[in-house]
Coordinates of C-alpha atoms and ligand atoms in Angstrom, one line a residue:
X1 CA -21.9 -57.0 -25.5
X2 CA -25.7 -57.5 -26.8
X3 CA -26.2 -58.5 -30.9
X4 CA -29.6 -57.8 -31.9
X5 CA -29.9 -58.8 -35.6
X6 CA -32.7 -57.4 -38.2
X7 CA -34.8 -58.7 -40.8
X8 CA -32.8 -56.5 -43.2
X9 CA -31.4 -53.6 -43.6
X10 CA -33.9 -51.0 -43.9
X11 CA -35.3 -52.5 -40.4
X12 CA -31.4 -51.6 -38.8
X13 CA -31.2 -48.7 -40.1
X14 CA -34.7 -47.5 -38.1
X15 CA -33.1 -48.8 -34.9
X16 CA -30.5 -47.1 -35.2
X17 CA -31.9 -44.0 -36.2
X18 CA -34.6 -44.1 -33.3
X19 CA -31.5 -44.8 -30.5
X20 CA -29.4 -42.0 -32.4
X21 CA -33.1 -39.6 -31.0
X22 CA -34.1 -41.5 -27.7
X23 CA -30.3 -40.6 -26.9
X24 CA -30.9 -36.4 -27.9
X25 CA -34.3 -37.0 -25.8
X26 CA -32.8 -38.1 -22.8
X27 CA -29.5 -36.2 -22.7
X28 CA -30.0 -33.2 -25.3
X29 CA -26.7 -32.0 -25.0
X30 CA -25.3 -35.3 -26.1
X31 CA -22.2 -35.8 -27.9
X32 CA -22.8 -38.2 -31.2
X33 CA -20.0 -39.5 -33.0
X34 CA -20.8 -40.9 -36.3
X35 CA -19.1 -43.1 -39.0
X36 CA -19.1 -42.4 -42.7
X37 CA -19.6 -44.8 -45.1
X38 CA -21.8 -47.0 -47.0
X39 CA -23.8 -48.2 -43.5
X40 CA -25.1 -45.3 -41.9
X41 CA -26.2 -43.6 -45.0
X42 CA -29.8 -44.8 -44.6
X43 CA -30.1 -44.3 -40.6
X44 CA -28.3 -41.0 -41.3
X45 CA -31.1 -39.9 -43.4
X46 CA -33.7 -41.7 -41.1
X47 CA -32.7 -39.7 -38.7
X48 CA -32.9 -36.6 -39.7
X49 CA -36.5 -36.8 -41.4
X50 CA -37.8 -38.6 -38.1
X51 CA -35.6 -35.8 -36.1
X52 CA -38.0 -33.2 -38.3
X53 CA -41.1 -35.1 -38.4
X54 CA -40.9 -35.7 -34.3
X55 CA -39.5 -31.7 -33.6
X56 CA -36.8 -32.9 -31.6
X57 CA -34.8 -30.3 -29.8
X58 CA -31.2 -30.5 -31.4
X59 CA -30.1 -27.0 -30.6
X60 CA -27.5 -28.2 -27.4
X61 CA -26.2 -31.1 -29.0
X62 CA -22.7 -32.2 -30.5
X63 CA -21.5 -34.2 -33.3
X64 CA -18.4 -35.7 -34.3
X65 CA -17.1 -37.2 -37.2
X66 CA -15.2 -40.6 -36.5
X67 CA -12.3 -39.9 -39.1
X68 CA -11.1 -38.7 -42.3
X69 CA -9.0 -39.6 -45.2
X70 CA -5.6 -37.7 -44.5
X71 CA -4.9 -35.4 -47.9
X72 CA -8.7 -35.7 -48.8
X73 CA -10.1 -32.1 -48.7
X74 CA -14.2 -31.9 -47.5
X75 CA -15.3 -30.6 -51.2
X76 CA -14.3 -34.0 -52.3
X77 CA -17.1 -36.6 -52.2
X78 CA -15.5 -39.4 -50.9
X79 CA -14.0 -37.5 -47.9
X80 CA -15.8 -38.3 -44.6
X81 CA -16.6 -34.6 -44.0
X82 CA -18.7 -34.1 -47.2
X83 CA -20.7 -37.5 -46.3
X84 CA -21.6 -35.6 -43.0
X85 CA -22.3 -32.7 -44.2
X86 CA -24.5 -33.9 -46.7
X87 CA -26.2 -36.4 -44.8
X88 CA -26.5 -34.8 -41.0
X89 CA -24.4 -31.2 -40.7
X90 CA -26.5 -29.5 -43.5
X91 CA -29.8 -31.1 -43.5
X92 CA -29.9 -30.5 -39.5
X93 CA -29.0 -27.2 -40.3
X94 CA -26.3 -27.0 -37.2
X95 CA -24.3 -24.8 -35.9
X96 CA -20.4 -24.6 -36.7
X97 CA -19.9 -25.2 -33.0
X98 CA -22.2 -27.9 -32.8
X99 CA -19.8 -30.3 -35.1
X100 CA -16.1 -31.1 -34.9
X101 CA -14.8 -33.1 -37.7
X102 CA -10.8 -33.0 -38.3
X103 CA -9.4 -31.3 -41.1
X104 CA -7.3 -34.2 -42.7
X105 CA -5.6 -31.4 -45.3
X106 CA -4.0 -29.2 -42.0
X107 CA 0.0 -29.0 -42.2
X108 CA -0.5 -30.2 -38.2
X109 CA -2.6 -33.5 -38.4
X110 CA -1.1 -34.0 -34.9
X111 CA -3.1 -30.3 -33.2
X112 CA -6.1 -32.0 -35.3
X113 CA -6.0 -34.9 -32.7
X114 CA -5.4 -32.5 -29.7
X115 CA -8.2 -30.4 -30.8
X116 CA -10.5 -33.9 -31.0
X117 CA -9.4 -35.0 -28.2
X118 CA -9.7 -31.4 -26.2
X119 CA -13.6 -31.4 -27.7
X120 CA -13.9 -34.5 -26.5
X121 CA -12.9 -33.8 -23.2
X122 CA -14.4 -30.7 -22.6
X123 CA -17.9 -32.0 -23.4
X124 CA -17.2 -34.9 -20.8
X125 CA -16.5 -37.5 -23.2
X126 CA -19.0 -39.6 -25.8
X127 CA -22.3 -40.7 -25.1
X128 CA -23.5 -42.5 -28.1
X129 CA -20.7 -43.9 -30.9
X130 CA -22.4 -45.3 -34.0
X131 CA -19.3 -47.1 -36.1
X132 CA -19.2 -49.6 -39.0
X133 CA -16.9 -52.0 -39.6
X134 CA -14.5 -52.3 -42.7
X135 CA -13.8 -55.9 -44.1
X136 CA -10.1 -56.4 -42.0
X137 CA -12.5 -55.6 -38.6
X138 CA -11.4 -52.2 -38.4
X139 CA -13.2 -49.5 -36.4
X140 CA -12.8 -46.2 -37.9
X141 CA -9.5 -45.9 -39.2
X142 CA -8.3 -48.2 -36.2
X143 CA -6.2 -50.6 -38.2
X144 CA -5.5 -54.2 -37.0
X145 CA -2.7 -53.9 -34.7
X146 CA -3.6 -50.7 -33.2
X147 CA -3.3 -50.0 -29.7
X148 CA -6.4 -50.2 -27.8
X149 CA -5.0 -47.4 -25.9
X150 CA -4.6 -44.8 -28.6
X151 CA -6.4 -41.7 -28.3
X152 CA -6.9 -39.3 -31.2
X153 CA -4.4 -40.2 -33.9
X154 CA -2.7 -40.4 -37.7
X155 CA -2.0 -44.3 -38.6
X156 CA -1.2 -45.8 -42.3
X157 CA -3.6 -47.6 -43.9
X158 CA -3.9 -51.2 -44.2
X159 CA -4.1 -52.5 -47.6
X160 CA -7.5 -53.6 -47.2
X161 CA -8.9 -50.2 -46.7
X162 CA -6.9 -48.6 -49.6
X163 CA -8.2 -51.1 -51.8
X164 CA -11.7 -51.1 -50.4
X165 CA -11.6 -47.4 -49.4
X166 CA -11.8 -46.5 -53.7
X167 CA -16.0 -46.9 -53.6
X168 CA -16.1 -43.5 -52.0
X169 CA -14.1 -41.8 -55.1
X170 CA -15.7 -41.1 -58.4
X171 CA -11.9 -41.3 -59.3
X172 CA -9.1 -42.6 -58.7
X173 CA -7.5 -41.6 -55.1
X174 CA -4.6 -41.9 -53.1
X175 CA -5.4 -42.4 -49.7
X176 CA -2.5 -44.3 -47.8
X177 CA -3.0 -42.6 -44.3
X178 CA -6.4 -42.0 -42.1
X179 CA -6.4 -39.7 -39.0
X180 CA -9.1 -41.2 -36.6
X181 CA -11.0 -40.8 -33.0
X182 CA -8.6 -43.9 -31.1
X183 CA -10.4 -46.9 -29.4
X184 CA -9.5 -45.7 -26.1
X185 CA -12.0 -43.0 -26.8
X186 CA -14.1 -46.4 -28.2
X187 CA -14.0 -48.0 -24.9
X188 CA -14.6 -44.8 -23.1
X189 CA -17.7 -43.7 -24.7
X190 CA -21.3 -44.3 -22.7
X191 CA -22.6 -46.4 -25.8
X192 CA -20.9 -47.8 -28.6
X193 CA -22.9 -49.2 -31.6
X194 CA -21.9 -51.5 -33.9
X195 CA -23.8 -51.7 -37.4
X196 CA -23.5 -53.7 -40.4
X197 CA -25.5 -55.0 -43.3
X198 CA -24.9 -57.4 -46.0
X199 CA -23.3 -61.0 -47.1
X200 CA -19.8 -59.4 -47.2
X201 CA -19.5 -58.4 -43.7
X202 CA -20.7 -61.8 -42.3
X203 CA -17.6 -63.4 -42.0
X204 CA -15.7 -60.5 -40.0
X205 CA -18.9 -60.1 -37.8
X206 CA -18.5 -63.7 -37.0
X207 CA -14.6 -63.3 -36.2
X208 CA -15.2 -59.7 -33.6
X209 CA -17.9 -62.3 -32.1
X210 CA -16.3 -65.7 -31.3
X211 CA -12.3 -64.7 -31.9
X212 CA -10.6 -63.8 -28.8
X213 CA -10.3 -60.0 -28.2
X214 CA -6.7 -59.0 -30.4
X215 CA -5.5 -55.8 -31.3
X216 CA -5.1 -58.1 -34.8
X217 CA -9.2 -57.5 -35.6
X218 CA -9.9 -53.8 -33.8
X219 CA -13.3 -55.0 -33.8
X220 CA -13.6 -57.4 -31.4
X221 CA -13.3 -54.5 -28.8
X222 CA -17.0 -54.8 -28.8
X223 CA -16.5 -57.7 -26.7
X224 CA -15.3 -56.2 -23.7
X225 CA -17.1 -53.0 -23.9
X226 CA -19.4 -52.4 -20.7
X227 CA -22.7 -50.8 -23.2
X228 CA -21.5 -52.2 -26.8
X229 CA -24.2 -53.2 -29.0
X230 CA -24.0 -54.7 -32.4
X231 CA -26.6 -54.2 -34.9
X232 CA -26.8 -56.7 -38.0
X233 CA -29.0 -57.1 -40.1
X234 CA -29.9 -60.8 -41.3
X235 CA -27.5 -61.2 -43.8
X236 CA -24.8 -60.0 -42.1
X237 CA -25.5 -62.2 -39.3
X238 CA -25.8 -65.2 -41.7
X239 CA -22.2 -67.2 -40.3
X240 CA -23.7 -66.8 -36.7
X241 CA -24.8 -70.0 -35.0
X242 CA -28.8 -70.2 -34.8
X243 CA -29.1 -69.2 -31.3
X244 CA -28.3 -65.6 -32.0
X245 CA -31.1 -65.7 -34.7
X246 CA -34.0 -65.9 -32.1
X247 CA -33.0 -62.4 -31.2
X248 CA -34.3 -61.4 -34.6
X249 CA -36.5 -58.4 -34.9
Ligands
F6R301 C1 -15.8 -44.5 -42.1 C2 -15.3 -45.5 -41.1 C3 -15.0 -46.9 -41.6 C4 -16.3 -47.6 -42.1 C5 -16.0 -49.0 -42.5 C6 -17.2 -49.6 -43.2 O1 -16.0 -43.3 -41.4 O2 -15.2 -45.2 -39.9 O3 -14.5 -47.6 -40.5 O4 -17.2 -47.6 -41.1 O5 -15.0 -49.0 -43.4 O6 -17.6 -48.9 -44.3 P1 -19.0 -49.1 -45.1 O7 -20.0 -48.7 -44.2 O8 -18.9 -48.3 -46.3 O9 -19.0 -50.6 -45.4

């Protein structure tokens, strides 16, 4: 596992965004699976304006969205699916083919997961994950105490995440379950990225750092992955010891 740690965030974000294209350049038929949320909104949009600006070839490659509210439909604007498609689906202007998300309002949330995991499979697996990481060290919606093993699959959501989960909603939501891409997808992809910014993720950074691998914080999965990265910027590096910091870009 490398850390590389950022002046702030603005500085991550075009790191991340410049691996997300150096990834389509080598491989342009890459599979990308992406994270919602707060943290990739800015190397989201970095991307796709340095994707225009440099004309790179997009036309062979896959996305995937990491996971969804379960009952959340994708008109609603806290769902996963409409942070996607409003930050990288639409603006990229893809394909339907080109994206698989899973549709967290099917009456079979359980042919969702075989159908991720099918498109997983037949595009001979990940190459580049980029995931954030929620407050209880969760990857996606891989609550503490998942399996490591779990492929595609529907879990119930740890308090934390209900309670945290609210900042997407304009109103008032009940989300209680998550259907999510498993860790033994995770540990299988070719490159996994881990990125977080700000004071309140320092703490959890520190504990999927120096706490010994658990099921109990997903997170610290990154440990034992053979091409996991974690990008911070410098705040949410701030509980690291000092001899991470010369690593600062
Ligand atoms: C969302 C997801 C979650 C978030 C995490 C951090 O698709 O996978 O695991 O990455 O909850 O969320 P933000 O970035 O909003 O702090």
């Amino acid at each position: 596992m490398q850390i590389r740690i950022y002046k702030n965030y603005e500085a991550l974000s075009e790191a991340t965004a410049n691996t997300m294209l150096q990834t389509i350049q080598l491989k342009p038929n890459a599979v990308i699976c992406l994270a919602s949320g707060h943290t990739p909104l800015l190397p989201c949009k970095l991307f796709v304006q340095k994707r225009k600006e440099q004309n790179v070839d997009i036309s062979q490659t896959t996305f995937l969205g990491l996971d969804e509210w379960v009952g959340v439909p994708p008109e609603n604007e806290g769902s996963c699916h409409f942070f996607l498609n409003n930050t990288v689906f639409n603006p990229l202007g893809l394909n339907k083919n080109q994206f698989h998300v899973f549709d967290s309002i099917s009456k079979n949330l359980e042919h969702e997961c075989e159908k991720m995991d099918a498109a997983i499979s037949s595009k001979a697996g990940i190459d580049l994950m980029i995931v954030g990481i929620g407050l209880n060290g969760h990857i996606g919606f891989n609550e503490p105490g998942v399996s490591f093993k779990n492929y595609s699959h529907v879990i119930k959501l740890d308090e934390i995440t209900v309670t945290v989960g609210q900042k997407y909603f304009s109103s008032q939501t009940k989300v209680l379950k998550g259907i999510t891409i498993g860790l033994q997808h995770l540990m299988e992809a070719k490159k996994v990225i881990l990125i977080a910014n700000g004071e309140k993720k320092a703490a959890i950074i520190k504990k999927t750092i120096e706490e010994k691998v658990t099921e109990k914080i997903p997170s610290t999965i990154m440990q034992i992955h053979k091409n996991g990265l974690i990008m911070l910027d410098a705040d949410a590096a701030s509980l690291l010891p000092q001899n991470y910091l010369h690593e600062t870009e």
